[in-house]
Coordinates of C-alpha atoms in Angstrom, one line a residue:
M14 CA -7.7 32.6 162.6
S15 CA -5.1 35.1 161.6
A16 CA -4.7 38.5 163.2
L17 CA -5.6 40.2 159.9
T18 CA -8.9 38.2 159.6
A19 CA -9.8 39.0 163.2
A20 CA -9.1 42.7 162.6
V21 CA -11.4 42.7 159.5
L22 CA -14.2 40.9 161.4
L23 CA -13.9 43.3 164.4
S24 CA -14.0 46.2 162.0
L25 CA -17.1 44.9 160.4
V26 CA -18.9 44.4 163.8
S27 CA -17.7 47.9 164.8
A28 CA -19.2 49.4 161.7
V29 CA -22.5 47.6 162.3
S30 CA -22.5 48.9 165.9
Y31 CA -21.9 52.5 164.7
A32 CA -24.6 52.2 162.0
L33 CA -27.1 51.0 164.5
A34 CA -26.3 53.8 166.9
A35 CA -26.7 56.4 164.0
I36 CA -30.1 55.0 163.1
V37 CA -31.3 55.0 166.7
Q38 CA -30.1 58.6 167.2
E39 CA -31.7 59.8 164.0
R40 CA -35.0 58.3 164.9
L41 CA -34.8 59.7 168.4
A42 CA -34.0 63.1 167.2
A43 CA -37.0 63.0 164.7
T44 CA -39.5 61.8 167.3
T45 CA -38.4 63.7 170.5
A46 CA -38.9 67.3 171.3
P47 CA -35.7 69.3 171.8
S48 CA -34.5 69.2 175.4
R49 CA -31.2 69.8 177.0
W50 CA -31.4 67.1 179.7
G51 CA -34.5 65.2 178.5
L52 CA -32.4 62.6 176.5
L53 CA -30.6 61.5 179.7
R54 CA -33.9 60.1 180.9
S55 CA -34.5 58.2 177.6
G56 CA -33.6 54.5 177.5
T57 CA -33.3 54.7 173.7
W58 CA -30.6 57.4 173.9
W59 CA -28.6 55.2 176.4
T60 CA -28.9 52.3 174.0
A61 CA -27.4 54.4 171.2
A62 CA -24.6 55.5 173.6
V63 CA -23.8 51.9 174.5
L64 CA -23.7 51.0 170.8
Q65 CA -21.3 53.8 170.1
G66 CA -19.1 52.7 173.0
V67 CA -19.0 49.1 171.8
G68 CA -18.1 50.3 168.2
A69 CA -15.3 52.4 169.5
L70 CA -13.9 49.6 171.7
L71 CA -14.0 47.1 168.8
H72 CA -12.3 49.6 166.6
V73 CA -9.4 50.0 169.1
V74 CA -9.0 46.2 169.4
A75 CA -9.0 45.9 165.6
L76 CA -6.3 48.6 165.4
G77 CA -4.1 46.5 167.7
L78 CA -4.5 43.4 165.5
G79 CA -4.4 44.7 162.0
P80 CA -2.7 47.3 159.9
L81 CA -3.9 50.8 159.6
T82 CA -4.2 50.5 155.8
V83 CA -7.0 48.0 156.4
V84 CA -8.7 48.8 159.7
Q85 CA -9.1 52.6 159.1
P86 CA -10.6 52.4 155.6
L87 CA -13.1 49.7 156.9
G88 CA -14.5 52.4 159.3
V89 CA -16.3 54.0 156.4
L90 CA -18.5 50.9 156.2
T91 CA -20.7 52.8 158.7
L92 CA -22.1 54.9 155.8
V93 CA -22.4 51.8 153.6
L94 CA -24.3 49.7 156.1
A95 CA -26.6 52.5 157.4
A96 CA -28.7 52.6 154.2
P97 CA -29.8 48.9 154.0
M98 CA -30.1 48.6 157.8
A99 CA -32.4 51.7 157.8
A100 CA -34.5 50.0 155.1
L101 CA -34.9 46.9 157.2
L102 CA -35.5 48.6 160.6
V103 CA -37.4 51.8 159.8
R104 CA -38.7 50.9 156.3
R105 CA -36.8 53.7 154.6
P106 CA -36.3 52.9 150.9
V107 CA -32.8 52.8 149.4
T108 CA -32.5 55.1 146.5
P109 CA -30.6 54.1 143.3
A110 CA -27.9 56.7 144.1
A111 CA -27.4 55.0 147.5
W112 CA -27.0 51.6 145.8
R113 CA -24.4 53.1 143.4
G114 CA -22.5 54.5 146.3
I115 CA -22.6 51.2 148.2
V116 CA -21.3 49.3 145.2
L117 CA -18.5 51.8 144.6
V118 CA -17.4 51.8 148.3
S119 CA -17.6 48.0 148.6
A120 CA -15.5 47.5 145.4
G121 CA -12.9 50.0 146.6
L122 CA -12.6 48.4 150.0
A123 CA -12.4 44.9 148.5
G124 CA -9.5 46.1 146.3
I125 CA -7.7 47.5 149.3
L126 CA -8.1 44.2 151.3
L127 CA -6.9 42.1 148.4
L128 CA -3.8 44.3 148.0
T129 CA -2.9 44.5 151.7
G130 CA 0.6 43.2 152.4
D131 CA 2.9 43.3 155.4
A132 CA 1.4 44.5 158.7
G133 CA 4.5 46.5 159.6
A134 CA 6.0 47.3 162.9
G135 CA 2.7 47.6 164.7
T136 CA 3.6 50.6 167.0
L137 CA 5.3 53.9 166.6
S138 CA 8.8 54.4 168.0
G139 CA 9.7 57.4 170.1
D140 CA 11.1 59.3 167.2
G141 CA 8.0 58.3 165.0
Q142 CA 5.7 59.6 167.7
L143 CA 7.5 63.0 167.8
V144 CA 7.5 63.3 164.0
L145 CA 3.8 62.5 163.7
A146 CA 2.9 64.7 166.6
A147 CA 4.8 67.7 165.1
A148 CA 3.4 67.1 161.6
V149 CA -0.2 66.8 162.8
L150 CA -0.1 69.8 165.2
G151 CA 1.5 71.9 162.4
S152 CA -1.1 70.8 159.9
L153 CA -3.9 71.6 162.3
A154 CA -2.5 75.0 163.0
L155 CA -2.2 75.8 159.3
L156 CA -5.7 74.6 158.5
V157 CA -7.3 76.4 161.5
G158 CA -5.4 79.5 160.6
T159 CA -6.6 79.3 157.0
A160 CA -10.2 79.0 158.3
A161 CA -9.7 82.0 160.6
V162 CA -8.4 84.2 157.7
A163 CA -11.2 83.0 155.5
R164 CA -13.7 84.0 158.1
R165 CA -12.4 87.5 158.3
T166 CA -12.6 87.9 154.5
G167 CA -15.9 86.2 154.2
H168 CA -17.9 89.5 154.6
G169 CA -16.7 91.0 151.4
S170 CA -17.8 90.3 147.8
P171 CA -16.1 86.9 147.5
G172 CA -17.8 85.9 150.7
R173 CA -19.2 82.5 149.5
R174 CA -15.8 81.3 148.3
A175 CA -14.2 82.3 151.5
L176 CA -16.8 80.6 153.7
A177 CA -16.5 77.5 151.5
L178 CA -12.7 77.5 152.0
R179 CA -13.3 77.9 155.8
S180 CA -15.6 74.9 155.9
V181 CA -13.3 72.7 153.8
S182 CA -10.3 73.7 155.9
L183 CA -12.0 72.8 159.2
A184 CA -13.3 69.5 157.7
L185 CA -9.7 68.6 156.6
A186 CA -8.5 69.5 160.1
A187 CA -11.1 67.1 161.6
G188 CA -10.0 64.3 159.3
V189 CA -6.4 64.9 160.1
A190 CA -7.1 64.9 163.8
Y191 CA -9.2 61.7 163.7
G192 CA -6.7 59.9 161.5
A193 CA -3.7 60.8 163.6
G194 CA -5.6 59.9 166.8
S195 CA -6.2 56.4 165.4
V196 CA -2.5 56.0 164.8
F197 CA -1.7 57.0 168.3
M198 CA -4.5 54.7 169.6
K199 CA -2.9 51.8 167.7
T200 CA 0.4 52.6 169.4
L201 CA -1.3 52.6 172.8
A202 CA -3.1 49.4 172.1
G203 CA 0.1 47.6 171.1
S204 CA 2.4 49.0 173.9
W205 CA 0.0 49.5 176.8
M206 CA 1.7 46.9 179.0
S207 CA 5.3 47.4 178.0
S208 CA 5.6 51.1 177.9
P209 CA 6.4 53.2 181.0
L210 CA 4.0 55.8 182.4
T211 CA 6.2 58.6 181.2
V212 CA 5.4 57.5 177.6
T213 CA 1.8 56.3 178.1
V214 CA 0.4 59.3 179.9
P215 CA 1.5 62.0 177.4
L216 CA 0.5 59.7 174.5
T217 CA -3.0 59.3 176.0
A218 CA -3.3 63.0 176.6
L219 CA -2.3 63.7 173.0
T220 CA -4.9 61.2 171.7
V221 CA -7.7 62.8 173.8
L222 CA -6.6 66.2 172.6
L223 CA -6.8 65.2 169.0
A224 CA -10.2 63.6 169.5
A225 CA -11.5 66.9 171.1
A226 CA -9.9 68.9 168.3
G227 CA -11.6 66.7 165.6
L228 CA -14.9 67.0 167.3
A229 CA -14.7 70.8 167.6
T230 CA -13.4 71.4 164.0
S231 CA -16.0 69.1 162.5
Q232 CA -18.8 70.8 164.3
A233 CA -17.5 74.2 163.2
S234 CA -17.2 73.1 159.6
Y235 CA -21.0 72.5 159.3
R236 CA -21.7 76.1 160.2
D237 CA -20.9 77.6 156.8
G238 CA -20.6 74.5 154.5
G239 CA -23.9 72.6 155.2
L240 CA -23.6 68.9 155.6
A241 CA -22.5 67.2 152.4
T242 CA -19.2 68.8 151.7
P243 CA -17.7 68.8 155.3
L244 CA -18.9 65.2 156.0
A245 CA -17.5 63.9 152.7
T246 CA -14.2 65.7 153.3
A247 CA -13.7 64.5 156.8
T248 CA -14.7 61.0 156.0
V249 CA -12.2 60.7 153.2
A250 CA -9.4 62.5 154.9
N251 CA -9.5 60.3 158.0
P252 CA -8.5 56.9 156.4
V253 CA -6.1 58.7 154.0
V254 CA -4.1 60.3 156.9
A255 CA -4.0 57.0 158.8
A256 CA -2.9 55.0 155.8
L257 CA -0.2 57.4 154.9
A258 CA 1.1 57.3 158.5
G259 CA 1.0 53.5 158.5
I260 CA 3.0 53.4 155.2
A261 CA 5.5 56.1 156.1
L262 CA 6.1 55.4 159.8
L263 CA 5.0 51.8 160.5
G264 CA 6.4 50.2 157.4
E265 CA 3.0 49.0 156.2
G266 CA 2.6 48.4 152.5
F267 CA 0.8 46.6 149.7
R268 CA 1.5 43.5 147.6
Y269 CA 3.2 43.6 144.2
G270 CA 5.4 46.6 145.0
T271 CA 4.8 49.8 143.1
T272 CA 2.1 48.2 141.0
G273 CA 0.2 47.2 144.1
G274 CA 0.5 50.7 145.5
V275 CA -0.9 52.2 142.3
L276 CA -3.8 49.7 142.3
A277 CA -4.5 50.5 145.9
L278 CA -4.6 54.2 145.1
L279 CA -7.2 53.5 142.3
A280 CA -9.2 51.4 144.7
S281 CA -9.1 54.2 147.3
T282 CA -10.3 56.7 144.6
V283 CA -13.3 54.4 143.8
A284 CA -14.2 54.1 147.5
T285 CA -13.9 57.9 147.8
W286 CA -16.2 58.5 144.9
G287 CA -18.7 56.1 146.5
L288 CA -18.5 58.0 149.8
V289 CA -19.2 61.3 148.1
V290 CA -22.3 59.7 146.3
L291 CA -23.6 58.3 149.6
T292 CA -23.1 61.6 151.4
F293 CA -24.9 63.8 148.9
D294 CA -27.7 61.2 148.7
G295 CA -28.2 61.3 152.4
V296 CA -28.4 65.1 152.3
R297 CA -31.1 64.9 149.6
Q298 CA -33.1 62.4 151.6
K299 CA -32.9 64.6 154.7
A300 CA -34.1 67.6 152.8
A301 CA -37.0 65.6 151.3
D302 CA -38.0 64.2 154.8
T303 CA -38.1 67.8 156.2
S304 CA -40.1 69.3 153.4
P305 CA -43.7 70.6 154.1
A306 CA -45.3 68.2 151.6
T307 CA -43.6 65.2 153.1
R308 CA -44.6 66.2 156.7
S309 CA -48.2 66.7 155.6
R310 CA -48.3 63.3 153.9
A311 CA -46.8 61.7 157.0
H312 CA -49.7 63.1 159.0
G313 CA -52.3 61.8 156.6
R314 CA -53.5 65.1 155.2
R315 CA -52.9 67.3 152.2
G316 CA -50.6 70.2 152.2
V317 CA -51.5 73.8 152.4
S318 CA -54.2 74.7 149.9
E319 CA -53.8 77.3 147.2
P320 CA -56.0 79.9 148.8
E321 CA -54.2 79.7 152.1
E322 CA -50.8 79.9 150.3
A323 CA -52.0 82.9 148.4
G324 CA -53.3 84.6 151.6
A325 CA -56.9 84.7 150.5
A326 CA -59.7 84.6 153.0
V327 CA -61.6 81.3 153.3
P328 CA -65.3 81.4 154.3
E329 CA -66.2 79.9 157.6
Q330 CA -68.2 76.7 157.3
G331 CA -71.5 76.3 158.9
R332 CA -72.1 79.9 160.0
G333 CA -73.7 81.3 156.8
K334 CA -71.0 84.0 156.4
R335 CA -69.3 85.0 153.2
T336 CA -66.1 87.0 152.6
P337 CA -66.5 90.7 151.5
S338 CA -66.4 91.2 147.8
P339 CA -63.1 92.6 146.6
R340 CA -65.0 94.9 144.1
A341 CA -65.2 98.5 145.2
P342 CA -68.9 99.8 145.4
E343 CA -70.1 102.0 142.6
P344 CA -71.1 105.6 143.3
S345 CA -74.7 104.9 142.7
E346 CA -74.8 102.1 145.3
R347 CA -75.7 103.5 148.7
P348 CA -76.2 101.4 151.7
G349 CA -79.6 101.7 153.3
P350 CA -82.5 99.7 154.6
K351 CA -84.5 97.5 152.3
T352 CA -88.0 99.0 151.7
T353 CA -91.0 98.3 149.4
E354 CA -91.2 101.9 148.0
N355 CA -88.3 101.5 145.7
T356 CA -89.1 101.8 142.0
E357 CA -86.2 99.7 141.0
P358 CA -85.4 96.2 142.3
P359 CA -82.1 95.7 144.2
R360 CA -79.0 95.1 142.1
R361 CA -77.3 91.7 142.7
T362 CA -73.6 91.8 143.0
G363 CA -73.2 88.0 143.3
G364 CA -74.2 85.4 145.8
Y365 CA -77.8 86.7 146.5
G366 CA -80.4 84.1 147.2
E367 CA -77.9 81.2 147.8
P368 CA -79.1 78.9 150.6
G369 CA -77.5 79.7 153.9
R370 CA -76.0 83.0 152.6
P371 CA -78.2 86.0 153.2
P372 CA -77.3 89.3 151.5
G373 CA -74.7 91.4 153.2
P374 CA -74.2 95.1 153.4
E375 CA -72.6 95.1 150.0
F376 CA -76.0 94.6 148.3
A377 CA -76.9 98.3 147.9
I378 CA -80.3 99.7 146.7
R379 CA -80.6 102.4 144.1
R380 CA -83.3 104.9 144.7
A381 CA -85.3 106.7 142.1
P382 CA -83.9 110.0 140.8
E383 CA -87.1 112.0 141.7
E384 CA -87.1 110.6 145.2
E385 CA -83.4 111.6 145.7
A386 CA -84.2 115.2 144.3
R387 CA -87.4 115.6 146.5
P388 CA -86.7 118.2 149.2
S389 CA -87.4 117.3 152.7
V390 CA -90.5 119.1 154.3
P391 CA -90.7 119.4 158.0
P392 CA -93.9 118.1 159.6
L393 CA -96.7 120.6 160.5
P394 CA -97.3 121.4 164.2
R395 CA -100.2 119.6 165.8
C396 CA -102.8 120.9 168.2
G397 CA -105.1 118.4 169.9
G398 CA -104.0 115.7 167.5
V399 CA -105.0 117.7 164.4
P400 CA -102.4 119.4 162.3
V401 CA -102.6 123.2 162.5
G402 CA -102.6 123.7 158.8
S403 CA -105.6 121.4 158.3
R404 CA -108.1 123.1 160.7
P405 CA -110.8 125.1 158.8
V406 CA -110.8 128.9 159.5
P407 CA -114.2 130.5 160.2
T408 CA -115.4 133.3 158.0
P409 CA -116.2 136.7 159.6

């Protein structure tokens, strides 16, 4: 087995390990309550951490065996493999857009593999390390400075454009940091035993610094740009930076000279298009999974009813109560006790006589006009139980 074949196989296994870790982490986040230290007690979380560690280790070994122009682009297979693996493991259907993205990325990566030529020098020389470190640090300073300026101007009228520029700048910084970190990691993997500590220690520190910078800038890029645009930008910039460094500093190249380089560029464009399609499809699926209708269907019940959404009162079941009528009472309707001396039957305003729904206070009784106009007469005083006005007066 050649070194290139071994590097391709290790990159594939690394992508599978990363995809499994992503699926496990996503399911754990969806089914576990938020907790700062609770995940450390979860065996599932440790399984995902081990899968990520295995994927990183295999990626480093693949970088030591194969060229950057092959190993680094194969890292994007994590997004390609995540969709069908999620369909098999968690029964999540693969959308037509996801299938289109998978086909585009696979076709682009296949073209890059077919056009891969010389593996190059394998490791960076001392001058190459200094040139790459200066170029990367300068690019990071420029991109982070652009993001800082965009943040200051993001409070004015063109605020959305400034915030979008900030997000894209930080995502590009993350891609540059990750790509350059892979180049230095390849150098470390190829010269770990032969290089002195005065070279290995600073190179290791620079690799760790780039990894931390990539993590910080990628996390900050999601603050104002959402998920789709920063993720697609960083995912595309990472292999592009690594491939350019491999071609310019390590002597890597493609078959058929200039024609092969142009074809490899077209294949990279196709793979980039597929990555963008996969990224935006993942965002749409995430938004659909977190919608109220989807959550209510997941719990086996209907969503919020129309009266509840409109804020209307719903009558309590089983208590014989009804909601007050929204109609204002008329001037002739006066609340009062129900008597039998009324000359007019009570007026029904709705719902009277229904089983389990007795009339409420809104069912008023209209009194006769002569009864309303009759003056009130105080009762006569009584003496010995007989009214004073009713005792006969003796004649003289």
